[in-house]
Amino acid sequence: MSSSSCMDSLSLLVVSAFLLFPTALFQLSNGGVTSSFIRKSEPSVDMPFDADVFQPPPGYNAPQQVRIMQGDHEGKAVIVSWVTPSEPGPRIVFYGMAEEKRRYKAHASSVTTYRFFDYSSGFIHHCLLKNLEHDTEYFYQIGIGESSRQFSFKTPPAVGPDVPYTFGIIGDLGQTYDSNETLSHYLANQRGQAVLFVGDLSYADDHPNHDNRRWDTFGRMIERSIAYQPWITTAGNHEIDFAPEIGEVAPFKPYKRRYRVPYKASQSTSPLWYSVKRASAYIIALSSYSAYGKYTPQYQWLQNELPKVNRTETPWLIVLVHSPLYNSYNYHYMEGETMRVQFESWFVEYKVDLVLSGHVHAYERSERVSNIAYNITNNDATPIPDPSAPVYITIGDGGNIEGLATNFTEPQPSYSAYREASFGHAILDIKNRTHAYYAWYRNHDGNAVLGDSVCFYNRYWGSNER
Ligand SMILES: [Fe+2]
């Protein structure tokens, strides 16, 4: 796709945005744009247990909280996970293409339960479907008789430099009415083929004793998306579930039991950091809440991982990490600073295209800047424009129980291109090896409305255009 056609898409959407919002929504400051759109300031509350989207499917012991995840490094395998509430269910997954939907079968490799304080989980099944064809729709069936359920997914095209692919981007989702609206908007958008999820899923830990029933309700709420397309997850602070006061001292227990990722396929030793290739993208998920200092397993893994990325095969290099490295809100100030100091020079050296984060419950997109010159004596510690640097996007605006971050650092720093305190989601539409169209949509009075959009030029193949 040519640069001009990407610009045509942009122009059209910008015009649409102004037609929808004739009144000025933006104010310019020393930096970029701070949107003056003010969202309603009602408190965010989790939906009650009897909300429609939390209801289990009918039938005795019917599989629920069904989800899929990429199961290998290349996109030819899928992990199917589900929970049965009353007893271990049949381990078999039948799957196949349209003409013969039950042609193949696979067996769940594990069925586990866990306890968390006074909560006992259902029976968590994980089943790997492998040797799949690329770019193919598969149907799969779990359970038996009246309790059986059928879903489908489409495998990604074979990895290649000019393969178009569209990702949704969601973070800090939770299970409030706003969370549900964000998810509905993403589904209505219909363009996303997989989700890049930047951490903080259920927010169960905001309830007494980390009420793990909220992991179940969350799993049922998101099934309408995640049973049909993978959510490539990274862990946030709300996945830690470290609660020594109630005897729970194993960090990430519910998350790791429930959400499987193919970390071994990228030679990682932990599900908290791993990579996958998908179409023309190479996605690296990192953990803000695991050690990343020099010599640690995560540091060593990333050090070995970045040189492996072949931009001739996967031009788009995307990092997911929960805590933002650049953030101009007055929330979580400097929490991402130690990782920035540790890893930013690598992100610049390897020309990472995008670093996607959550944690701050609002939206922000940076300019391409770096701050890697400081050496203790040179006082050189200010972010500067850098064409080799990633764009940093903070998108912790899924709509969780903790509400919006509405307080900005003033004046807006020069590295901040656009920021707005609204809930929403984004779409990253990779066109080819050089261009990707990106758009962020706010939740606006029940609608998803374009708030920010930009054409990204690939750092490896594109020009040095900022
Ligand atoms: Fe967070």
mmCIF file of C-alpha atoms in Angstrom, residues 26-355:
data_model
loop_
_atom_site.group_PDB
_atom_site.id
_atom_site.type_symbol
_atom_site.label_atom_id
_atom_site.label_comp_id
_atom_site.label_asym_id
_atom_site.label_seq_id
_atom_site.Cartn_x
_atom_site.Cartn_y
_atom_site.Cartn_z
ATOM 1 C CA PHE A 26 -8.491 19.488 21.320
ATOM 2 C CA GLN A 27 -6.175 21.929 22.922
ATOM 3 C CA LEU A 28 -2.585 22.393 21.913
ATOM 4 C CA SER A 29 0.152 22.813 24.460
ATOM 5 C CA ASN A 30 3.947 22.764 24.464
ATOM 6 C CA GLY A 31 3.849 19.109 23.552
ATOM 7 C CA GLY A 32 1.237 17.452 21.411
ATOM 8 C CA VAL A 33 -2.492 17.313 21.829
ATOM 9 C CA THR A 34 -4.373 16.999 25.094
ATOM 10 C CA SER A 35 -7.941 16.150 24.275
ATOM 11 C CA SER A 36 -10.437 18.213 26.198
ATOM 12 C CA PHE A 37 -13.109 15.555 25.870
ATOM 13 C CA ILE A 38 -14.475 15.035 29.366
ATOM 14 C CA ARG A 39 -16.054 11.727 30.144
ATOM 15 C CA LYS A 40 -18.833 11.269 32.636
ATOM 16 C CA SER A 41 -17.297 10.896 36.061
ATOM 17 C CA GLU A 42 -19.560 8.248 37.514
ATOM 18 C CA PRO A 43 -17.825 5.688 39.684
ATOM 19 C CA SER A 44 -16.873 2.488 37.909
ATOM 20 C CA VAL A 45 -18.492 -0.566 39.457
ATOM 21 C CA ASP A 46 -18.202 -4.202 38.563
ATOM 22 C CA MET A 47 -21.320 -5.698 37.040
ATOM 23 C CA PRO A 48 -23.276 -7.880 39.504
ATOM 24 C CA PHE A 49 -22.891 -11.642 39.450
ATOM 25 C CA ASP A 50 -26.309 -12.001 37.821
ATOM 26 C CA ALA A 51 -25.380 -9.828 34.811
ATOM 27 C CA ASP A 52 -26.236 -11.493 31.503
ATOM 28 C CA VAL A 53 -22.647 -11.585 30.257
ATOM 29 C CA PHE A 54 -21.561 -13.537 33.335
ATOM 30 C CA GLN A 55 -24.059 -16.376 32.988
ATOM 31 C CA PRO A 56 -22.735 -19.899 32.432
ATOM 32 C CA PRO A 57 -23.930 -21.853 29.418
ATOM 33 C CA PRO A 58 -26.876 -24.239 29.924
ATOM 34 C CA GLY A 59 -26.402 -27.951 30.490
ATOM 35 C CA TYR A 60 -24.788 -29.988 33.249
ATOM 36 C CA ASN A 61 -21.063 -29.283 33.583
ATOM 37 C CA ALA A 62 -21.059 -27.418 30.259
ATOM 38 C CA PRO A 63 -17.638 -26.040 29.230
ATOM 39 C CA GLN A 64 -17.378 -22.348 30.058
ATOM 40 C CA GLN A 65 -14.746 -19.605 29.922
ATOM 41 C CA VAL A 66 -13.637 -21.029 26.597
ATOM 42 C CA ARG A 67 -10.607 -19.318 25.143
ATOM 43 C CA ILE A 68 -7.897 -19.843 22.587
ATOM 44 C CA MET A 69 -4.290 -18.739 22.393
ATOM 45 C CA GLN A 70 -1.607 -19.143 19.782
ATOM 46 C CA GLY A 71 0.069 -22.451 20.626
ATOM 47 C CA ASP A 72 3.447 -22.219 18.905
ATOM 48 C CA HIS A 73 5.865 -19.630 17.581
ATOM 49 C CA GLU A 74 4.623 -19.496 13.975
ATOM 50 C CA GLY A 75 0.833 -19.617 14.263
ATOM 51 C CA LYS A 76 0.164 -23.222 13.243
ATOM 52 C CA ALA A 77 -1.037 -24.355 16.664
ATOM 53 C CA VAL A 78 -3.752 -23.213 19.043
ATOM 54 C CA ILE A 79 -4.197 -23.817 22.762
ATOM 55 C CA VAL A 80 -7.882 -24.309 23.633
ATOM 56 C CA SER A 81 -8.704 -23.760 27.311
ATOM 57 C CA TRP A 82 -11.989 -24.160 29.155
ATOM 58 C CA VAL A 83 -13.439 -24.722 32.603
ATOM 59 C CA THR A 84 -16.009 -27.264 33.718
ATOM 60 C CA PRO A 85 -17.647 -26.334 37.009
ATOM 61 C CA SER A 86 -18.740 -29.605 38.600
ATOM 62 C CA GLU A 87 -16.338 -32.341 37.592
ATOM 63 C CA PRO A 88 -13.560 -32.907 35.073
ATOM 64 C CA GLY A 89 -15.192 -32.840 31.656
ATOM 65 C CA PRO A 90 -14.355 -34.914 28.607
ATOM 66 C CA ARG A 91 -10.816 -34.045 27.596
ATOM 67 C CA ILE A 92 -11.454 -34.321 23.893
ATOM 68 C CA VAL A 93 -11.608 -31.412 21.456
ATOM 69 C CA PHE A 94 -13.061 -32.293 18.056
ATOM 70 C CA TYR A 95 -11.995 -29.948 15.305
ATOM 71 C CA GLY A 96 -11.883 -29.595 11.565
ATOM 72 C CA MET A 97 -12.681 -27.392 8.601
ATOM 73 C CA ALA A 98 -16.110 -26.498 7.329
ATOM 74 C CA GLU A 99 -16.603 -29.611 5.252
ATOM 75 C CA GLU A 100 -15.803 -31.944 8.167
ATOM 76 C CA LYS A 101 -15.953 -30.107 11.459
ATOM 77 C CA ARG A 102 -15.187 -33.140 13.670
ATOM 78 C CA ARG A 103 -12.505 -34.655 11.471
ATOM 79 C CA TYR A 104 -9.713 -34.450 14.040
ATOM 80 C CA LYS A 105 -9.536 -34.841 17.783
ATOM 81 C CA ALA A 106 -7.037 -33.780 20.411
ATOM 82 C CA HIS A 107 -6.849 -34.515 24.128
ATOM 83 C CA ALA A 108 -6.373 -31.966 26.871
ATOM 84 C CA SER A 109 -2.875 -32.405 28.241
ATOM 85 C CA SER A 110 -3.855 -31.130 31.648
ATOM 86 C CA VAL A 111 -6.952 -30.768 33.813
ATOM 87 C CA THR A 112 -6.192 -28.896 36.999
ATOM 88 C CA THR A 113 -7.837 -27.083 39.860
ATOM 89 C CA TYR A 114 -6.423 -24.616 42.314
ATOM 90 C CA ARG A 115 -7.419 -23.102 45.645
ATOM 91 C CA PHE A 116 -7.125 -19.460 46.569
ATOM 92 C CA PHE A 117 -7.950 -18.765 50.226
ATOM 93 C CA ASP A 118 -11.553 -20.017 50.556
ATOM 94 C CA TYR A 119 -12.154 -20.379 46.783
ATOM 95 C CA SER A 120 -11.893 -23.621 44.830
ATOM 96 C CA SER A 121 -11.654 -23.343 41.074
ATOM 97 C CA GLY A 122 -13.523 -25.394 38.527
ATOM 98 C CA PHE A 123 -11.653 -27.892 36.401
ATOM 99 C CA ILE A 124 -9.328 -26.027 34.047
ATOM 100 C CA HIS A 125 -8.576 -27.824 30.799
ATOM 101 C CA HIS A 126 -5.828 -26.980 28.308
ATOM 102 C CA CYS A 127 -5.608 -28.712 24.949
ATOM 103 C CA LEU A 128 -3.115 -28.105 22.147
ATOM 104 C CA LEU A 129 -4.278 -28.336 18.539
ATOM 105 C CA LYS A 130 -1.215 -28.512 16.316
ATOM 106 C CA ASN A 131 -0.185 -28.958 12.699
ATOM 107 C CA LEU A 132 -2.961 -26.633 11.585
ATOM 108 C CA GLU A 133 -3.078 -25.102 8.127
ATOM 109 C CA HIS A 134 -2.362 -21.404 7.856
ATOM 110 C CA ASP A 135 -5.086 -18.926 6.974
ATOM 111 C CA THR A 136 -7.838 -21.478 7.494
ATOM 112 C CA GLU A 137 -11.093 -21.417 9.411
ATOM 113 C CA TYR A 138 -11.403 -24.247 11.918
ATOM 114 C CA PHE A 139 -14.413 -25.287 13.926
ATOM 115 C CA TYR A 140 -13.977 -26.904 17.317
ATOM 116 C CA GLN A 141 -16.294 -28.651 19.720
ATOM 117 C CA ILE A 142 -15.885 -29.282 23.438
ATOM 118 C CA GLY A 143 -18.117 -31.208 25.829
ATOM 119 C CA ILE A 144 -20.672 -33.905 25.099
ATOM 120 C CA GLY A 145 -24.371 -34.215 24.418
ATOM 121 C CA GLU A 146 -26.584 -31.289 25.311
ATOM 122 C CA SER A 147 -23.692 -29.634 27.131
ATOM 123 C CA SER A 148 -21.395 -29.586 24.109
ATOM 124 C CA ARG A 149 -20.410 -26.275 22.582
ATOM 125 C CA GLN A 150 -18.969 -25.326 19.222
ATOM 126 C CA PHE A 151 -16.780 -22.375 18.261
ATOM 127 C CA SER A 152 -14.469 -21.428 15.418
ATOM 128 C CA PHE A 153 -11.252 -19.569 14.763
ATOM 129 C CA LYS A 154 -9.159 -18.622 11.786
ATOM 130 C CA THR A 155 -5.457 -19.379 11.806
ATOM 131 C CA PRO A 156 -3.151 -16.553 10.719
ATOM 132 C CA PRO A 157 -1.561 -16.527 7.262
ATOM 133 C CA ALA A 158 1.953 -17.931 6.994
ATOM 134 C CA VAL A 159 4.545 -15.581 8.401
ATOM 135 C CA GLY A 160 5.812 -13.163 5.762
ATOM 136 C CA PRO A 161 6.948 -9.593 5.346
ATOM 137 C CA ASP A 162 3.984 -8.190 3.449
ATOM 138 C CA VAL A 163 1.161 -10.150 5.037
ATOM 139 C CA PRO A 164 -1.602 -7.762 6.083
ATOM 140 C CA TYR A 165 -2.935 -8.411 9.560
ATOM 141 C CA THR A 166 -5.122 -6.490 11.976
ATOM 142 C CA PHE A 167 -4.694 -6.522 15.734
ATOM 143 C CA GLY A 168 -7.012 -5.144 18.374
ATOM 144 C CA ILE A 169 -5.333 -3.530 21.363
ATOM 145 C CA ILE A 170 -7.012 -3.635 24.764
ATOM 146 C CA GLY A 171 -5.716 -3.116 28.284
ATOM 147 C CA ASP A 172 -6.782 -2.980 31.917
ATOM 148 C CA LEU A 173 -10.192 -4.308 31.036
ATOM 149 C CA GLY A 174 -11.882 -5.479 34.222
ATOM 150 C CA GLN A 175 -15.584 -6.294 34.330
ATOM 151 C CA THR A 176 -17.549 -3.100 34.786
ATOM 152 C CA TYR A 177 -20.280 -1.817 32.490
ATOM 153 C CA ASP A 178 -17.548 0.238 30.825
ATOM 154 C CA SER A 179 -15.409 -2.884 30.354
ATOM 155 C CA ASN A 180 -18.297 -4.606 28.669
ATOM 156 C CA GLU A 181 -18.856 -1.591 26.432
ATOM 157 C CA THR A 182 -15.201 -1.565 25.364
ATOM 158 C CA LEU A 183 -15.383 -5.252 24.505
ATOM 159 C CA SER A 184 -18.622 -4.773 22.588
ATOM 160 C CA HIS A 185 -17.068 -1.914 20.617
ATOM 161 C CA TYR A 186 -14.065 -4.051 19.753
ATOM 162 C CA LEU A 187 -16.324 -6.859 18.568
ATOM 163 C CA ALA A 188 -18.547 -4.489 16.594
ATOM 164 C CA ASN A 189 -15.471 -3.109 14.882
ATOM 165 C CA GLN A 190 -15.072 -6.573 13.314
ATOM 166 C CA ARG A 191 -11.624 -5.845 11.927
ATOM 167 C CA GLY A 192 -9.412 -7.255 14.670
ATOM 168 C CA GLN A 193 -8.078 -10.766 14.000
ATOM 169 C CA ALA A 194 -6.235 -11.141 17.322
ATOM 170 C CA VAL A 195 -5.951 -9.024 20.448
ATOM 171 C CA LEU A 196 -2.769 -7.630 21.916
ATOM 172 C CA PHE A 197 -3.705 -7.453 25.587
ATOM 173 C CA VAL A 198 -1.422 -5.276 27.702
ATOM 174 C CA GLY A 199 -2.248 -6.659 31.145
ATOM 175 C CA ASP A 200 -4.705 -6.369 34.037
ATOM 176 C CA LEU A 201 -7.523 -8.722 33.169
ATOM 177 C CA SER A 202 -10.178 -9.455 35.784
ATOM 178 C CA TYR A 203 -9.388 -7.133 38.718
ATOM 179 C CA ALA A 204 -10.539 -9.941 41.028
ATOM 180 C CA ASP A 205 -7.943 -8.691 43.493
ATOM 181 C CA ASP A 206 -9.938 -5.501 44.040
ATOM 182 C CA HIS A 207 -12.521 -7.630 45.865
ATOM 183 C CA PRO A 208 -12.248 -9.039 49.412
ATOM 184 C CA ASN A 209 -9.747 -11.918 49.593
ATOM 185 C CA HIS A 210 -9.176 -11.473 45.840
ATOM 186 C CA ASP A 211 -12.563 -13.087 45.249
ATOM 187 C CA ASN A 212 -11.554 -15.533 42.528
ATOM 188 C CA ARG A 213 -15.155 -15.967 41.412
ATOM 189 C CA ARG A 214 -14.361 -12.723 39.570
ATOM 190 C CA TRP A 215 -11.810 -14.599 37.461
ATOM 191 C CA ASP A 216 -14.683 -16.882 36.431
ATOM 192 C CA THR A 217 -17.119 -14.079 35.624
ATOM 193 C CA PHE A 218 -14.411 -12.315 33.641
ATOM 194 C CA GLY A 219 -13.673 -15.511 31.722
ATOM 195 C CA ARG A 220 -17.327 -15.842 30.832
ATOM 196 C CA MET A 221 -17.606 -12.184 29.814
ATOM 197 C CA ILE A 222 -14.694 -12.247 27.366
ATOM 198 C CA GLU A 223 -15.544 -15.657 25.895
ATOM 199 C CA ARG A 224 -17.482 -14.005 23.090
ATOM 200 C CA SER A 225 -14.179 -12.710 21.740
ATOM 201 C CA ILE A 226 -11.422 -14.923 23.094
ATOM 202 C CA ALA A 227 -13.082 -18.221 22.101
ATOM 203 C CA TYR A 228 -12.818 -17.070 18.481
ATOM 204 C CA GLN A 229 -9.487 -15.245 18.343
ATOM 205 C CA PRO A 230 -6.408 -15.322 20.545
ATOM 206 C CA TRP A 231 -5.635 -12.652 23.067
ATOM 207 C CA ILE A 232 -1.860 -12.373 23.239
ATOM 208 C CA THR A 233 -1.572 -11.522 26.904
ATOM 209 C CA THR A 234 1.002 -9.915 29.127
ATOM 210 C CA ALA A 235 0.681 -9.882 32.908
ATOM 211 C CA GLY A 236 -0.206 -6.725 34.815
ATOM 212 C CA ASN A 237 -0.027 -5.958 38.510
ATOM 213 C CA HIS A 238 -3.588 -7.236 38.941
ATOM 214 C CA GLU A 239 -2.381 -10.652 37.849
ATOM 215 C CA ILE A 240 0.126 -10.901 40.719
ATOM 216 C CA ASP A 241 -2.464 -11.926 43.361
ATOM 217 C CA PHE A 242 0.181 -11.912 46.069
ATOM 218 C CA ALA A 243 -1.696 -11.873 49.388
ATOM 219 C CA PRO A 244 0.397 -13.139 52.288
ATOM 220 C CA GLU A 245 -2.214 -11.820 54.738
ATOM 221 C CA ILE A 246 -4.501 -14.666 53.626
ATOM 222 C CA GLY A 247 -1.743 -17.165 53.057
ATOM 223 C CA GLU A 248 -1.451 -16.696 49.290
ATOM 224 C CA VAL A 249 2.230 -16.262 48.555
ATOM 225 C CA ALA A 250 2.632 -17.727 45.059
ATOM 226 C CA PRO A 251 2.602 -14.734 42.668
ATOM 227 C CA PHE A 252 0.517 -15.005 39.486
ATOM 228 C CA LYS A 253 -1.216 -18.239 40.605
ATOM 229 C CA PRO A 254 -4.719 -17.702 39.134
ATOM 230 C CA TYR A 255 -3.348 -16.083 35.965
ATOM 231 C CA LYS A 256 -0.831 -18.813 35.229
ATOM 232 C CA ARG A 257 -3.323 -21.572 35.956
ATOM 233 C CA ARG A 258 -5.927 -20.089 33.643
ATOM 234 C CA TYR A 259 -4.063 -18.351 30.802
ATOM 235 C CA ARG A 260 -1.636 -20.523 28.875
ATOM 236 C CA VAL A 261 0.939 -19.019 26.529
ATOM 237 C CA PRO A 262 3.458 -20.836 24.285
ATOM 238 C CA TYR A 263 6.513 -19.540 26.130
ATOM 239 C CA LYS A 264 8.676 -22.613 25.604
ATOM 240 C CA ALA A 265 8.407 -22.121 21.849
ATOM 241 C CA SER A 266 10.511 -18.976 22.232
ATOM 242 C CA GLN A 267 13.009 -20.618 24.611
ATOM 243 C CA SER A 268 11.588 -18.681 27.537
ATOM 244 C CA THR A 269 11.636 -20.250 30.967
ATOM 245 C CA SER A 270 8.529 -18.401 32.171
ATOM 246 C CA PRO A 271 5.039 -17.732 30.798
ATOM 247 C CA LEU A 272 5.493 -14.141 31.956
ATOM 248 C CA TRP A 273 7.840 -13.314 29.067
ATOM 249 C CA TYR A 274 7.709 -14.887 25.619
ATOM 250 C CA SER A 275 7.350 -14.116 21.939
ATOM 251 C CA VAL A 276 5.186 -15.164 18.996
ATOM 252 C CA LYS A 277 5.234 -14.437 15.293
ATOM 253 C CA ARG A 278 1.916 -13.683 13.722
ATOM 254 C CA ALA A 279 1.655 -12.793 10.020
ATOM 255 C CA SER A 280 4.119 -9.894 9.538
ATOM 256 C CA ALA A 281 4.507 -9.091 13.246
ATOM 257 C CA TYR A 282 6.946 -10.268 15.880
ATOM 258 C CA ILE A 283 5.423 -9.770 19.303
ATOM 259 C CA ILE A 284 7.448 -9.783 22.493
ATOM 260 C CA ALA A 285 5.593 -9.851 25.809
ATOM 261 C CA LEU A 286 7.537 -8.723 28.882
ATOM 262 C CA SER A 287 6.725 -8.712 32.576
ATOM 263 C CA SER A 288 6.935 -5.470 34.535
ATOM 264 C CA TYR A 289 6.545 -7.517 37.722
ATOM 265 C CA SER A 290 9.325 -10.042 37.311
ATOM 266 C CA ALA A 291 13.010 -9.337 37.723
ATOM 267 C CA TYR A 292 14.620 -7.765 34.659
ATOM 268 C CA GLY A 293 17.932 -6.508 36.033
ATOM 269 C CA LYS A 294 21.143 -7.629 34.452
ATOM 270 C CA TYR A 295 21.766 -11.399 34.783
ATOM 271 C CA THR A 296 18.106 -12.197 35.551
ATOM 272 C CA PRO A 297 16.253 -14.787 33.443
ATOM 273 C CA GLN A 298 14.061 -12.167 31.760
ATOM 274 C CA TYR A 299 17.037 -9.928 30.942
ATOM 275 C CA GLN A 300 19.003 -12.820 29.500
ATOM 276 C CA TRP A 301 16.044 -14.011 27.488
ATOM 277 C CA LEU A 302 15.391 -10.568 25.952
ATOM 278 C CA GLN A 303 19.084 -10.080 25.255
ATOM 279 C CA ASN A 304 19.092 -13.326 23.282
ATOM 280 C CA GLU A 305 15.678 -12.747 21.748
ATOM 281 C CA LEU A 306 16.091 -9.355 20.071
ATOM 282 C CA PRO A 307 18.930 -10.422 17.722
ATOM 283 C CA LYS A 308 16.759 -13.352 16.575
ATOM 284 C CA VAL A 309 14.078 -11.109 15.100
ATOM 285 C CA ASN A 310 14.394 -11.296 11.337
ATOM 286 C CA ARG A 311 12.802 -8.122 9.985
ATOM 287 C CA THR A 312 12.923 -9.555 6.470
ATOM 288 C CA GLU A 313 10.454 -12.165 7.695
ATOM 289 C CA THR A 314 8.537 -10.153 10.335
ATOM 290 C CA PRO A 315 9.053 -6.422 9.718
ATOM 291 C CA TRP A 316 6.851 -5.256 12.596
ATOM 292 C CA LEU A 317 8.464 -5.573 16.015
ATOM 293 C CA ILE A 318 6.030 -4.927 18.839
ATOM 294 C CA VAL A 319 6.673 -5.082 22.576
ATOM 295 C CA LEU A 320 3.898 -5.551 25.135
ATOM 296 C CA VAL A 321 4.676 -4.561 28.713
ATOM 297 C CA HIS A 322 2.178 -3.490 31.344
ATOM 298 C CA SER A 323 3.853 -0.509 32.997
ATOM 299 C CA PRO A 324 4.511 2.321 30.497
ATOM 300 C CA LEU A 325 8.045 3.560 29.928
ATOM 301 C CA TYR A 326 6.756 6.978 28.861
ATOM 302 C CA ASN A 327 3.659 8.369 30.556
ATOM 303 C CA SER A 328 2.692 11.970 31.269
ATOM 304 C CA TYR A 329 -0.230 11.327 33.599
ATOM 305 C CA ASN A 330 0.039 11.921 37.330
ATOM 306 C CA TYR A 331 -0.481 8.237 37.961
ATOM 307 C CA HIS A 332 2.080 5.482 38.399
ATOM 308 C CA TYR A 333 4.767 8.130 38.125
ATOM 309 C CA MET A 334 8.177 6.620 37.320
ATOM 310 C CA GLU A 335 6.974 3.019 37.805
ATOM 311 C CA GLY A 336 8.235 2.097 34.348
ATOM 312 C CA GLU A 337 11.476 4.046 34.764
ATOM 313 C CA THR A 338 13.680 1.177 35.869
ATOM 314 C CA MET A 339 12.664 -0.910 32.869
ATOM 315 C CA ARG A 340 13.197 2.120 30.620
ATOM 316 C CA VAL A 341 16.730 2.492 31.951
ATOM 317 C CA GLN A 342 17.335 -1.231 31.503
ATOM 318 C CA PHE A 343 15.808 -1.863 28.084
ATOM 319 C CA GLU A 344 15.262 1.398 26.186
ATOM 320 C CA SER A 345 18.680 1.345 24.511
ATOM 321 C CA TRP A 346 17.881 -2.129 23.148
ATOM 322 C CA PHE A 347 14.505 -0.969 21.855
ATOM 323 C CA VAL A 348 16.296 1.796 19.947
ATOM 324 C CA GLU A 349 19.158 -0.415 18.783
ATOM 325 C CA TYR A 350 16.756 -3.028 17.408
ATOM 326 C CA LYS A 351 14.336 -0.423 16.052
ATOM 327 C CA VAL A 352 11.245 -1.634 17.874
ATOM 328 C CA ASP A 353 8.191 -0.197 16.128
ATOM 329 C CA LEU A 354 5.761 0.005 19.007
ATOM 330 C CA VAL A 355 5.788 -0.480 22.763
#
